PDB file of C-alpha atoms in Angstrom:
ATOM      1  CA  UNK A   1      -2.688  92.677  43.274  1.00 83.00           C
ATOM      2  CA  UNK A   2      -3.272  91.736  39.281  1.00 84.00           C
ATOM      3  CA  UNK A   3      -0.589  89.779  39.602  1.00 83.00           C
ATOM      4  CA  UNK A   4      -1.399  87.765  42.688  1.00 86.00           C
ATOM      5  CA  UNK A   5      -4.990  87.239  41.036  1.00 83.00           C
ATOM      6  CA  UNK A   6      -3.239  86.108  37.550  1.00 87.00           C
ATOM      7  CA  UNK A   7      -1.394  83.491  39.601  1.00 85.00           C
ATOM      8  CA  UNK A   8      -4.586  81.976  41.485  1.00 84.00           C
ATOM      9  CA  UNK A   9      -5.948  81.689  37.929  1.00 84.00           C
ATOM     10  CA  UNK A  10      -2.395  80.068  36.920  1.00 88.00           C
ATOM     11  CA  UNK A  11      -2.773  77.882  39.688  1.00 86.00           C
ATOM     12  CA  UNK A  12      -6.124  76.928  38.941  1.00 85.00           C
ATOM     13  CA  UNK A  13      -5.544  76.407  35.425  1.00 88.00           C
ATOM     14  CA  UNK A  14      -2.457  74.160  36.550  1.00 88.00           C
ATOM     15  CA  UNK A  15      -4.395  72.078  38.541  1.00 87.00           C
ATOM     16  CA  UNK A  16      -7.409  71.808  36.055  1.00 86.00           C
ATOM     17  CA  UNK A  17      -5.078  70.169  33.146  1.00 88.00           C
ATOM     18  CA  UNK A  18      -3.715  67.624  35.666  1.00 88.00           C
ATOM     19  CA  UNK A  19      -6.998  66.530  37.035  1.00 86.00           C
ATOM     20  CA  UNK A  20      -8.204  66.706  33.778  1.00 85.00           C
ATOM     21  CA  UNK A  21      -4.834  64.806  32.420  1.00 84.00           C
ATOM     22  CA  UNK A  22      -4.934  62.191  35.491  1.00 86.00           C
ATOM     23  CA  UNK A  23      -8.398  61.107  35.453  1.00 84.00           C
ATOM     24  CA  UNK A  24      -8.408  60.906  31.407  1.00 81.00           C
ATOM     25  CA  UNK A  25      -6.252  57.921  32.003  1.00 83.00           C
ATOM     26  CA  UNK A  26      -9.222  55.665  32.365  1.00 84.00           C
ATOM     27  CA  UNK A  27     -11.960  55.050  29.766  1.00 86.00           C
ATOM     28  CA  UNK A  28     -14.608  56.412  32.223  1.00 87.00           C
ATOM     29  CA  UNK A  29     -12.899  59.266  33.071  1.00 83.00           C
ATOM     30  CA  UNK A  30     -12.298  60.186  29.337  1.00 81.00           C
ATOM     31  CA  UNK A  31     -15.925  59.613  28.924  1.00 85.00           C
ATOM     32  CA  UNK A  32     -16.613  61.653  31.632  1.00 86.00           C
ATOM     33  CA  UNK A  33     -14.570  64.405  30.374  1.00 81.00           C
ATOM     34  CA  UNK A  34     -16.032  64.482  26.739  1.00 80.00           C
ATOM     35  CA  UNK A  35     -19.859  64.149  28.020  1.00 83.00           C
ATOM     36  CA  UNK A  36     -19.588  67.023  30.268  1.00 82.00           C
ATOM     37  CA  UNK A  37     -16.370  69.430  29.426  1.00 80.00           C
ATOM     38  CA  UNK A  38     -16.297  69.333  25.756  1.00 78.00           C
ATOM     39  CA  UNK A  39     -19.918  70.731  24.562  1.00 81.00           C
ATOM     40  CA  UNK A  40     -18.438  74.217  26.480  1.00 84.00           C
ATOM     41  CA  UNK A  41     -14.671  73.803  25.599  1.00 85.00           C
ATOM     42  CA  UNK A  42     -14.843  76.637  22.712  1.00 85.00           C
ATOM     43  CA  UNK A  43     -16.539  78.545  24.773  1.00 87.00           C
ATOM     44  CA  UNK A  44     -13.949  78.270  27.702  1.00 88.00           C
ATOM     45  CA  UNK A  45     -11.293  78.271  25.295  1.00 89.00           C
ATOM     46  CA  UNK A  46     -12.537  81.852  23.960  1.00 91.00           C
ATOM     47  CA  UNK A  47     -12.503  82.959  26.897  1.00 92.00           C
ATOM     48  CA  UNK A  48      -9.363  81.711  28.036  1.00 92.00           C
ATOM     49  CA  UNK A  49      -7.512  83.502  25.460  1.00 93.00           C
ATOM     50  CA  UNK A  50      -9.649  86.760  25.923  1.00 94.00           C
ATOM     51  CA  UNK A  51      -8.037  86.921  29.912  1.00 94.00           C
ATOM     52  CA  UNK A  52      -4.414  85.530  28.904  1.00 94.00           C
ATOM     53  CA  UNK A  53      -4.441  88.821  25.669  1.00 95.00           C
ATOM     54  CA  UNK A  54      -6.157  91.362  28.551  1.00 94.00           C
ATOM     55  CA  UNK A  55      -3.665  90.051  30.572  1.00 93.00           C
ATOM     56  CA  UNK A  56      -0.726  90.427  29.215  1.00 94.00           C
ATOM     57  CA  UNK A  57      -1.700  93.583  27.984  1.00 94.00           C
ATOM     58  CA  UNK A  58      -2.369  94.504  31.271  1.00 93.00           C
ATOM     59  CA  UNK A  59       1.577  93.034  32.469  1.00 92.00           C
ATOM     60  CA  UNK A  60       3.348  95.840  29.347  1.00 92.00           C
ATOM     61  CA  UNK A  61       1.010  98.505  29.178  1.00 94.00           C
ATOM     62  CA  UNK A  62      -0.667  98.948  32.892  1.00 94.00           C
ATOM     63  CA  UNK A  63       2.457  97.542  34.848  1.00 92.00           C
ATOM     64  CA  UNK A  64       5.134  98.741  32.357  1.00 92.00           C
ATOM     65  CA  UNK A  65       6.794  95.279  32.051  1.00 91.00           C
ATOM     66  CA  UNK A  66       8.897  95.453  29.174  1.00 91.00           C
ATOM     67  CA  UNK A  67       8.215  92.215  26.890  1.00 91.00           C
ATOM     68  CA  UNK A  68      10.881  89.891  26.155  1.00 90.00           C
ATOM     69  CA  UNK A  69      12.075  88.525  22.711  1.00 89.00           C
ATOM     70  CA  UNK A  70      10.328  85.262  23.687  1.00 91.00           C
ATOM     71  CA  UNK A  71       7.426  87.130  25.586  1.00 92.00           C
ATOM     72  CA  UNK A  72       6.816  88.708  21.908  1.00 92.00           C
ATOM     73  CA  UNK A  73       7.148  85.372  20.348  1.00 93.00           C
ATOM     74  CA  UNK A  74       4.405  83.555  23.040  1.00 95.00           C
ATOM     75  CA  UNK A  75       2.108  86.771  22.235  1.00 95.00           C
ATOM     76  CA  UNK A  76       1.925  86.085  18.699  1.00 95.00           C
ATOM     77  CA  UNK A  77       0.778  82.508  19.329  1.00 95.00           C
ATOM     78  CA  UNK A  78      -1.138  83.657  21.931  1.00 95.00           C
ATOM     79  CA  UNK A  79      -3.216  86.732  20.644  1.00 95.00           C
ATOM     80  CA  UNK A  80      -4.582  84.833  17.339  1.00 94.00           C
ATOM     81  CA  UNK A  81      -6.444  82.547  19.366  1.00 93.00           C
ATOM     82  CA  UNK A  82      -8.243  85.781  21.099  1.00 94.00           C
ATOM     83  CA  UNK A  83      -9.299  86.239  17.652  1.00 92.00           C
ATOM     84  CA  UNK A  84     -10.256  82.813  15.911  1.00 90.00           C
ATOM     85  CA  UNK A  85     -11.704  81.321  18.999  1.00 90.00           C
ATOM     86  CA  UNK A  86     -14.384  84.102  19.962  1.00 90.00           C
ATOM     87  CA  UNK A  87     -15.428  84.506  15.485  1.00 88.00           C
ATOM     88  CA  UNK A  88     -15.401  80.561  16.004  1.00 86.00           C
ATOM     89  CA  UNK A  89     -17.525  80.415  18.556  1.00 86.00           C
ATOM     90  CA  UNK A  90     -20.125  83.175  17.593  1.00 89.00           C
ATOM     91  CA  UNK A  91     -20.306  82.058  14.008  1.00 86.00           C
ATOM     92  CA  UNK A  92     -20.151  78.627  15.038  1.00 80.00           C
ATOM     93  CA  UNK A  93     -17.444  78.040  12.153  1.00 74.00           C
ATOM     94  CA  UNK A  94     -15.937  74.923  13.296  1.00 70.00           C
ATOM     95  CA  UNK A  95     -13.985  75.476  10.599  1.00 66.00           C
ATOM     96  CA  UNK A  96     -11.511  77.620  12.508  1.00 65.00           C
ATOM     97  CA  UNK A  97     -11.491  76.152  15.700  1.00 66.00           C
ATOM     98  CA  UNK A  98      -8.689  73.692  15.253  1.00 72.00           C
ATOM     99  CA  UNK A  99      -6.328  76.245  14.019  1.00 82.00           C
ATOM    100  CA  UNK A 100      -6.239  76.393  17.883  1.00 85.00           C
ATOM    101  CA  UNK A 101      -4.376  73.421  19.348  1.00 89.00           C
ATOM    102  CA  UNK A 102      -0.876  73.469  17.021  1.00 92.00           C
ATOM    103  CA  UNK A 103      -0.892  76.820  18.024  1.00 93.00           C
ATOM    104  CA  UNK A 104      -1.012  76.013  21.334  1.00 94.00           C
ATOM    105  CA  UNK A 105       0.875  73.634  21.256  1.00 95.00           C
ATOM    106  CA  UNK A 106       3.668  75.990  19.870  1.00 96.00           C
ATOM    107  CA  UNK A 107       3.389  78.498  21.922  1.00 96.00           C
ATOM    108  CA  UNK A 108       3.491  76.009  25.282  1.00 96.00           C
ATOM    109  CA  UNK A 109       6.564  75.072  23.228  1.00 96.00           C
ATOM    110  CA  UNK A 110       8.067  78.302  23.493  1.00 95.00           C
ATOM    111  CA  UNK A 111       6.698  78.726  27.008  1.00 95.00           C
ATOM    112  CA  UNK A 112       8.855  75.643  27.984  1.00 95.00           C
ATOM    113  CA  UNK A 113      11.812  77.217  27.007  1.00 92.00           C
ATOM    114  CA  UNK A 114      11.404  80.689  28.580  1.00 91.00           C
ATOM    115  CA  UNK A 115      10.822  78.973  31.979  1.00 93.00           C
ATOM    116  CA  UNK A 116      14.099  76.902  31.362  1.00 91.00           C
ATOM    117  CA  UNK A 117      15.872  80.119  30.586  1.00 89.00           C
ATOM    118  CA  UNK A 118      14.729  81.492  33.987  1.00 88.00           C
ATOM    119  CA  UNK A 119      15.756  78.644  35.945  1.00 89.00           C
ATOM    120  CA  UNK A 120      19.050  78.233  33.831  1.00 87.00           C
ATOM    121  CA  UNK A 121      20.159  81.856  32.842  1.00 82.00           C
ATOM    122  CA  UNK A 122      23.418  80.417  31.356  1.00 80.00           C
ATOM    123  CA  UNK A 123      21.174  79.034  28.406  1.00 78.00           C
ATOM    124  CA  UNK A 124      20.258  81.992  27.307  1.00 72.00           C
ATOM    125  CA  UNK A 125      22.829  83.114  24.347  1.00 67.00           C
ATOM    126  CA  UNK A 126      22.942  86.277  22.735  1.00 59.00           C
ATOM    127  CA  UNK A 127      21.528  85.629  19.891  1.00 62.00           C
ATOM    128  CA  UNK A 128      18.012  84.628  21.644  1.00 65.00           C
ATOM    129  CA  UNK A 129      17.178  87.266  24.321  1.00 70.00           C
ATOM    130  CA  UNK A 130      18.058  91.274  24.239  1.00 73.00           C
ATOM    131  CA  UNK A 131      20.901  91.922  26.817  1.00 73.00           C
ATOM    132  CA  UNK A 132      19.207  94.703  27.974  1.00 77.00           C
ATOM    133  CA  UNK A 133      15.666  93.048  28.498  1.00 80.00           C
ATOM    134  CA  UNK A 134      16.934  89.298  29.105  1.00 82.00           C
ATOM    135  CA  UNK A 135      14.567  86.339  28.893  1.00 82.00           C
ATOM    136  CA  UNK A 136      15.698  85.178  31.974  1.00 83.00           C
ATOM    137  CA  UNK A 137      14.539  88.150  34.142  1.00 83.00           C
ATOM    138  CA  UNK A 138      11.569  87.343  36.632  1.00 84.00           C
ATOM    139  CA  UNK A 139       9.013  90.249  36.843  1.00 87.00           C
ATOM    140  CA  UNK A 140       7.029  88.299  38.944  1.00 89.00           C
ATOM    141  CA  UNK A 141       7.038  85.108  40.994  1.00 88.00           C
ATOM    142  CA  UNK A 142       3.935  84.000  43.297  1.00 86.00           C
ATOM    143  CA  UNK A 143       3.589  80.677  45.334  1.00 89.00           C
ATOM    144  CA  UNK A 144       7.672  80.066  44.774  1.00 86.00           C
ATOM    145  CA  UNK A 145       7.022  78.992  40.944  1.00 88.00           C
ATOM    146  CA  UNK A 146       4.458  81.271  38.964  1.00 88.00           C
ATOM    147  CA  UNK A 147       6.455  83.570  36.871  1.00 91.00           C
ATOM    148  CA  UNK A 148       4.726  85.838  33.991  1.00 92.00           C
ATOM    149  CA  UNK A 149       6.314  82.774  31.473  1.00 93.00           C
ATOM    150  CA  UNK A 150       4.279  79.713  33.386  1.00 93.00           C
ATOM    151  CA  UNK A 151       1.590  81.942  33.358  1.00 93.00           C
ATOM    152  CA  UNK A 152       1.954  81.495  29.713  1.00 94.00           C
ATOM    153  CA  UNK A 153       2.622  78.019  29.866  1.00 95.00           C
ATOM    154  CA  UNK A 154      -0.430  77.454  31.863  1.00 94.00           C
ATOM    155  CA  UNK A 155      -2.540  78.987  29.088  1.00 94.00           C
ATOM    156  CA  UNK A 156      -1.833  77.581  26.728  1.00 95.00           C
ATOM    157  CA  UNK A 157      -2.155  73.924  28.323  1.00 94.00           C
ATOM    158  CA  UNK A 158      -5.056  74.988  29.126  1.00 92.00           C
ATOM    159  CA  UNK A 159      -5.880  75.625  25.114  1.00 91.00           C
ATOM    160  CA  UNK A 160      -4.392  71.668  24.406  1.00 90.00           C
ATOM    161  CA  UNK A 161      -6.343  70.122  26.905  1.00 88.00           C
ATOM    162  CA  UNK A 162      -9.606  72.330  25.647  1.00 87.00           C
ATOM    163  CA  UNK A 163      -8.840  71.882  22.105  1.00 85.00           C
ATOM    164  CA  UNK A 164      -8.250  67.427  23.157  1.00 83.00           C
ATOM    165  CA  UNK A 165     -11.338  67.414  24.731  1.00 80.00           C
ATOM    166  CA  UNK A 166     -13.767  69.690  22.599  1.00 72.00           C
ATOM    167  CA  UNK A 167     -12.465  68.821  19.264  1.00 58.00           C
ATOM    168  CA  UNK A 168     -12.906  64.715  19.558  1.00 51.00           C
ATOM    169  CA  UNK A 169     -16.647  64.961  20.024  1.00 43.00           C
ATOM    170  CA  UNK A 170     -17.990  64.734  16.617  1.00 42.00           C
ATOM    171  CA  UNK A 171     -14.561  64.361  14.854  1.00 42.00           C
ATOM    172  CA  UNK A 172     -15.779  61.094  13.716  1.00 40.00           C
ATOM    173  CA  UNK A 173     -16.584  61.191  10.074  1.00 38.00           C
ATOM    174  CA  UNK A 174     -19.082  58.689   9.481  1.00 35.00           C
ATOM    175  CA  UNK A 175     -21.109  56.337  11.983  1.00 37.00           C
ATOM    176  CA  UNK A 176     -21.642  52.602  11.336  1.00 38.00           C
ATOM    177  CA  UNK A 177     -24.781  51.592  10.134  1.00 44.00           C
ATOM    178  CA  UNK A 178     -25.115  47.588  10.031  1.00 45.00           C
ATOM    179  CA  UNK A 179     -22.059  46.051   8.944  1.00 43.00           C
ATOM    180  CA  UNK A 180     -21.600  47.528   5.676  1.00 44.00           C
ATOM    181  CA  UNK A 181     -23.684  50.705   5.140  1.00 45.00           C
ATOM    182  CA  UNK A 182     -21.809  54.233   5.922  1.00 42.00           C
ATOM    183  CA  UNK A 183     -23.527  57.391   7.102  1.00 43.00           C
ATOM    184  CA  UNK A 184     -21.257  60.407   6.659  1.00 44.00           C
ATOM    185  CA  UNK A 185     -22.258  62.629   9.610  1.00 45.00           C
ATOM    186  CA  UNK A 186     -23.261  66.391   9.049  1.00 44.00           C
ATOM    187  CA  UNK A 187     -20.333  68.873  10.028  1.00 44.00           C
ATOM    188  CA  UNK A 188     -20.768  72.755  10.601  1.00 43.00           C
TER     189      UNK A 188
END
């Protein structure tokens, strides 16, 4: 059952960072995405990596699925963010919020890879995954292509297309005044 639901939320996720992605193509829809997603993008982004830590928690403790060499690798990129986005976000110390998006981008890096491995088991070499816990085994697989590593992947997409949005409103250091005065713009 926590399974199923942690796929409809993959799903969803999925689906959010291609709309998102498609309709970003034009300027409107870029405007449209920074006017109205980015003022709560930390906040979604907290909370996003609040559900993917409590969920995999949930997966190895709960469930008893044993955590990969790579799963360990995607929960340290992962688990940080649980921690820097929420202090970010109730201290309003924008300060740490960018630490987000390399490393979610790193992690979605890693993510890549693990799905490879379980659509290619022959890539994974002993020197990567445990033979006795293998990267390539599927725990789970929902709708034909959610597995417990594009759950991962999904996340932290999710976190890159937050952290794109949310962090180009006010990353402008100074505004033009006239045609040769500069302004530098407050930043928190």
């Amino acid at each position: 059952m926590f399974t199923q639901f942690a796929a409809l939320l993959t799903g969803g996720s999925l689906l959010a960072v291609v709309i998102i992605a498609i309709t970003s193509t034009s300027a409107s829809g870029r405007q449209f995405w920074l006017s109205n997603l980015a003022p709560g993008a930390l906040g979604a982004a907290a909370a996003v990596a609040i559900v993917t830590t409590g969920g995999s928690l949930y997966l190895s403790e709960v469930l008893h699925y044993r955590p990969c060499r790579l799963c360990w690798i995607q929960r340290g990129f992962a688990y940080p963010l649980a921690i820097v986005l929420p202090i970010a976000l109730l201290t309003g110390r924008k300060v740490l919020h960018p630490i987000a998006l390399p490393m979610a981008i790193l992690g979605a890096l890693v993510s890549t890879y693990h799905v490879a491995l379980e659509h290619f088991p022959t890539l994974e070499g002993s020197a990567t995954c445990d033979p006795s816990n293998p990267c390539s085994l599927i725990w789970v697989r929902h709708f034909g292509f959610i597995t417990i590593p594009v759950m991962a992947l999904a996340s932290f997409l999710l976190h890159i297309t937050l952290a794109l949005t949310g962090f180009r409103v006010g990353s402008e250091p100074t505004t033009r005044v006239g045609s040769s005065q500069t302004i530098r713009k407050e930043r928190s």
